[in-house]
Amino acid sequence: QVSLLESGGGPVRTGESLRLSCRALEYSGNYMGWFRQAPGKEREEVAAINTVSGDTYYADSVQGRFTASRDSSQNTVYLQMDNLKVEDTGMYRCAAVPGWVAPGRKARVTEFGYWAQGTQVTVSS
C-alpha cells in the first residue's frame, strides 16, 4: 500500500524560505508533484518532478522561486520554496502518479492517484 509522508510546512514571513519533504513508501512509479489550495480557491499544481529523468515542471506563479528535487535513494522528493509571498499561503499536498510517466511528458492532474495528507504553509507580511 502506497503512503506519502509529507513534512515541512509552517508559518513564515514574506521573503523567507521553507522546504517541504515527501517520502513515498511502497511506491514504484516515477512521477510526483506538489499541489496547493488556499481557502476559497481552486487546487493548483505548483510543481512536479519525474524522479528518474529529473524533468521538472512549475506553475508560472512559482517559477524561479520554487525548486523540486529528489533523493532517489530515499524515495523522497523535496520542494524548496524561496522568496515566499503571502499568496503562497495554502495547504500543500504531495501526490504521486501510479505507474510510469515517460521522460519529457508532463502528467495530467487526473493521473495523480496517491495523495499525502497535506501540510499547511502560512506566509504573513
PDB file of C-alpha atoms in Angstrom:
ATOM      1  CA  GLN A   1       0.000   0.000   0.000  1.00  0.00           C
ATOM      2  CA  VAL A   2       1.470   3.328  -1.087  1.00  0.00           C
ATOM      3  CA  SER A   3       1.873   6.004   1.552  1.00  0.00           C
ATOM      4  CA  LEU A   4       3.149   9.527   1.112  1.00  0.00           C
ATOM      5  CA  LEU A   5       4.646  11.080   4.224  1.00  0.00           C
ATOM      6  CA  GLU A   6       4.845  14.822   3.996  1.00  0.00           C
ATOM      7  CA  SER A   7       6.512  17.343   6.264  1.00  0.00           C
ATOM      8  CA  GLY A   8       7.997  20.793   6.373  1.00  0.00           C
ATOM      9  CA  GLY A   9       5.192  23.321   6.406  1.00  0.00           C
ATOM     10  CA  GLY A  10       4.705  26.092   8.900  1.00  0.00           C
ATOM     11  CA  PRO A  11       4.351  29.834   9.385  1.00  0.00           C
ATOM     12  CA  VAL A  12       6.892  32.153   7.786  1.00  0.00           C
ATOM     13  CA  ARG A  13       7.256  35.787   6.809  1.00  0.00           C
ATOM     14  CA  THR A  14       7.350  37.107   3.287  1.00  0.00           C
ATOM     15  CA  GLY A  15      10.721  36.626   1.671  1.00  0.00           C
ATOM     16  CA  GLU A  16      11.601  33.645   3.824  1.00  0.00           C
ATOM     17  CA  SER A  17      12.057  30.036   2.731  1.00  0.00           C
ATOM     18  CA  LEU A  18      10.650  26.626   3.532  1.00  0.00           C
ATOM     19  CA  ARG A  19      11.429  23.151   2.308  1.00  0.00           C
ATOM     20  CA  LEU A  20       8.736  20.526   2.048  1.00  0.00           C
ATOM     21  CA  SER A  21       9.598  16.831   2.003  1.00  0.00           C
ATOM     22  CA  CYS A  22       7.557  13.927   0.752  1.00  0.00           C
ATOM     23  CA  ARG A  23       8.673  10.362   1.237  1.00  0.00           C
ATOM     24  CA  ALA A  24       6.932   7.699  -0.803  1.00  0.00           C
ATOM     25  CA  LEU A  25       6.593   4.264   0.770  1.00  0.00           C
ATOM     26  CA  GLU A  26       5.886   1.203  -1.354  1.00  0.00           C
ATOM     27  CA  TYR A  27       5.825   3.425  -4.432  1.00  0.00           C
ATOM     28  CA  SER A  28       7.270   2.096  -7.667  1.00  0.00           C
ATOM     29  CA  GLY A  29       6.291   4.905 -10.013  1.00  0.00           C
ATOM     30  CA  ASN A  30       8.425   7.795 -11.180  1.00  0.00           C
ATOM     31  CA  TYR A  31       6.357  10.955 -11.095  1.00  0.00           C
ATOM     32  CA  MET A  32       5.438  13.112  -8.134  1.00  0.00           C
ATOM     33  CA  GLY A  33       4.037  16.536  -7.702  1.00  0.00           C
ATOM     34  CA  TRP A  34       3.034  19.252  -5.293  1.00  0.00           C
ATOM     35  CA  PHE A  35      -0.366  20.874  -5.154  1.00  0.00           C
ATOM     36  CA  ARG A  36      -1.701  23.668  -3.018  1.00  0.00           C
ATOM     37  CA  GLN A  37      -5.108  25.001  -2.145  1.00  0.00           C
ATOM     38  CA  ALA A  38      -5.979  28.201  -0.374  1.00  0.00           C
ATOM     39  CA  PRO A  39      -9.365  28.848   1.219  1.00  0.00           C
ATOM     40  CA  GLY A  40     -11.888  29.786  -1.420  1.00  0.00           C
ATOM     41  CA  LYS A  41      -9.542  28.947  -4.264  1.00  0.00           C
ATOM     42  CA  GLU A  42      -9.179  26.010  -6.571  1.00  0.00           C
ATOM     43  CA  ARG A  43      -6.419  23.495  -6.146  1.00  0.00           C
ATOM     44  CA  GLU A  44      -3.303  24.434  -8.070  1.00  0.00           C
ATOM     45  CA  GLU A  45      -0.476  22.232  -9.227  1.00  0.00           C
ATOM     46  CA  VAL A  46       2.668  24.108  -8.316  1.00  0.00           C
ATOM     47  CA  ALA A  47       5.429  21.698  -9.254  1.00  0.00           C
ATOM     48  CA  ALA A  48       6.102  18.199 -10.493  1.00  0.00           C
ATOM     49  CA  ILE A  49       9.141  16.051 -10.993  1.00  0.00           C
ATOM     50  CA  ASN A  50       9.994  12.914 -12.887  1.00  0.00           C
ATOM     51  CA  THR A  51      12.105  11.145 -10.305  1.00  0.00           C
ATOM     52  CA  VAL A  52      14.022   9.153 -12.887  1.00  0.00           C
ATOM     53  CA  SER A  53      14.752  11.713 -15.602  1.00  0.00           C
ATOM     54  CA  GLY A  54      14.778  14.719 -13.263  1.00  0.00           C
ATOM     55  CA  ASP A  55      12.387  16.665 -15.507  1.00  0.00           C
ATOM     56  CA  THR A  56      10.641  19.349 -13.507  1.00  0.00           C
ATOM     57  CA  TYR A  57       7.564  21.429 -14.158  1.00  0.00           C
ATOM     58  CA  TYR A  58       6.418  24.583 -12.385  1.00  0.00           C
ATOM     59  CA  ALA A  59       3.397  26.793 -12.308  1.00  0.00           C
ATOM     60  CA  ASP A  60       4.028  30.290 -13.601  1.00  0.00           C
ATOM     61  CA  SER A  61       3.215  31.656 -10.164  1.00  0.00           C
ATOM     62  CA  VAL A  62       6.201  29.890  -8.565  1.00  0.00           C
ATOM     63  CA  GLN A  63       8.661  29.680 -11.454  1.00  0.00           C
ATOM     64  CA  GLY A  64      12.054  30.923 -10.315  1.00  0.00           C
ATOM     65  CA  ARG A  65      11.157  30.722  -6.628  1.00  0.00           C
ATOM     66  CA  PHE A  66      10.311  27.050  -6.073  1.00  0.00           C
ATOM     67  CA  THR A  67      12.565  24.141  -6.861  1.00  0.00           C
ATOM     68  CA  ALA A  68      11.584  20.486  -6.908  1.00  0.00           C
ATOM     69  CA  SER A  69      14.255  17.866  -6.354  1.00  0.00           C
ATOM     70  CA  ARG A  70      14.540  14.216  -5.455  1.00  0.00           C
ATOM     71  CA  ASP A  71      16.633  11.795  -3.484  1.00  0.00           C
ATOM     72  CA  SER A  72      16.006   8.539  -5.251  1.00  0.00           C
ATOM     73  CA  SER A  73      17.858   6.536  -2.618  1.00  0.00           C
ATOM     74  CA  GLN A  74      15.283   7.677  -0.052  1.00  0.00           C
ATOM     75  CA  ASN A  75      12.313   7.716  -2.444  1.00  0.00           C
ATOM     76  CA  THR A  76      11.832  11.289  -1.330  1.00  0.00           C
ATOM     77  CA  VAL A  77      11.052  14.468  -3.192  1.00  0.00           C
ATOM     78  CA  TYR A  78      11.513  17.980  -1.948  1.00  0.00           C
ATOM     79  CA  LEU A  79      10.007  21.343  -2.706  1.00  0.00           C
ATOM     80  CA  GLN A  80      12.321  24.204  -1.856  1.00  0.00           C
ATOM     81  CA  MET A  81      10.281  27.372  -1.614  1.00  0.00           C
ATOM     82  CA  ASP A  82      12.208  30.635  -1.605  1.00  0.00           C
ATOM     83  CA  ASN A  83      11.130  34.250  -1.502  1.00  0.00           C
ATOM     84  CA  LEU A  84       7.729  33.233  -0.216  1.00  0.00           C
ATOM     85  CA  LYS A  85       4.801  35.542  -0.756  1.00  0.00           C
ATOM     86  CA  VAL A  86       1.520  35.942   1.068  1.00  0.00           C
ATOM     87  CA  GLU A  87      -0.239  34.425  -1.922  1.00  0.00           C
ATOM     88  CA  ASP A  88       1.752  31.216  -1.436  1.00  0.00           C
ATOM     89  CA  THR A  89      -0.295  30.513   1.666  1.00  0.00           C
ATOM     90  CA  GLY A  90      -2.257  27.300   1.487  1.00  0.00           C
ATOM     91  CA  MET A  91      -2.447  23.605   2.195  1.00  0.00           C
ATOM     92  CA  TYR A  92       0.288  21.854   0.266  1.00  0.00           C
ATOM     93  CA  ARG A  93      -0.181  18.236  -0.696  1.00  0.00           C
ATOM     94  CA  CYS A  94       2.315  15.907  -2.253  1.00  0.00           C
ATOM     95  CA  ALA A  95       0.946  13.460  -4.813  1.00  0.00           C
ATOM     96  CA  ALA A  96       2.207  10.641  -6.977  1.00  0.00           C
ATOM     97  CA  VAL A  97       1.189   9.051 -10.255  1.00  0.00           C
ATOM     98  CA  PRO A  98       0.634   5.300 -10.207  1.00  0.00           C
ATOM     99  CA  GLY A  99       2.759   3.674 -12.857  1.00  0.00           C
ATOM    100  CA  TRP A 100       5.318   5.110 -15.214  1.00  0.00           C
ATOM    101  CA  VAL A 101       5.458   8.503 -16.910  1.00  0.00           C
ATOM    102  CA  ALA A 102       7.749   8.814 -19.910  1.00  0.00           C
ATOM    103  CA  PRO A 103      10.558  11.361 -19.701  1.00  0.00           C
ATOM    104  CA  GLY A 104       9.602  14.657 -21.218  1.00  0.00           C
ATOM    105  CA  ARG A 105       5.896  14.231 -20.605  1.00  0.00           C
ATOM    106  CA  LYS A 106       4.017  16.281 -18.053  1.00  0.00           C
ATOM    107  CA  ALA A 107       1.419  14.151 -16.335  1.00  0.00           C
ATOM    108  CA  ARG A 108      -2.167  15.345 -16.237  1.00  0.00           C
ATOM    109  CA  VAL A 109      -3.609  16.284 -12.883  1.00  0.00           C
ATOM    110  CA  THR A 110      -6.104  13.456 -13.195  1.00  0.00           C
ATOM    111  CA  GLU A 111      -3.259  10.949 -13.324  1.00  0.00           C
ATOM    112  CA  PHE A 112      -2.228  11.568  -9.742  1.00  0.00           C
ATOM    113  CA  GLY A 113      -3.654   8.708  -7.722  1.00  0.00           C
ATOM    114  CA  TYR A 114      -1.803   8.846  -4.439  1.00  0.00           C
ATOM    115  CA  TRP A 115      -2.036  11.800  -2.096  1.00  0.00           C
ATOM    116  CA  ALA A 116      -0.419  12.882   1.135  1.00  0.00           C
ATOM    117  CA  GLN A 117      -2.490  14.407   3.900  1.00  0.00           C
ATOM    118  CA  GLY A 118      -1.010  17.831   3.380  1.00  0.00           C
ATOM    119  CA  THR A 119       0.965  20.412   5.284  1.00  0.00           C
ATOM    120  CA  GLN A 120      -0.052  23.989   5.901  1.00  0.00           C
ATOM    121  CA  VAL A 121       2.125  26.837   4.709  1.00  0.00           C
ATOM    122  CA  THR A 122       1.214  30.273   6.025  1.00  0.00           C
ATOM    123  CA  VAL A 123       3.065  33.324   4.793  1.00  0.00           C
ATOM    124  CA  SER A 124       2.473  36.621   6.536  1.00  0.00           C
ATOM    125  CA  SER A 125       3.777  40.078   5.789  1.00  0.00           C
TER     126      SER A 125
END
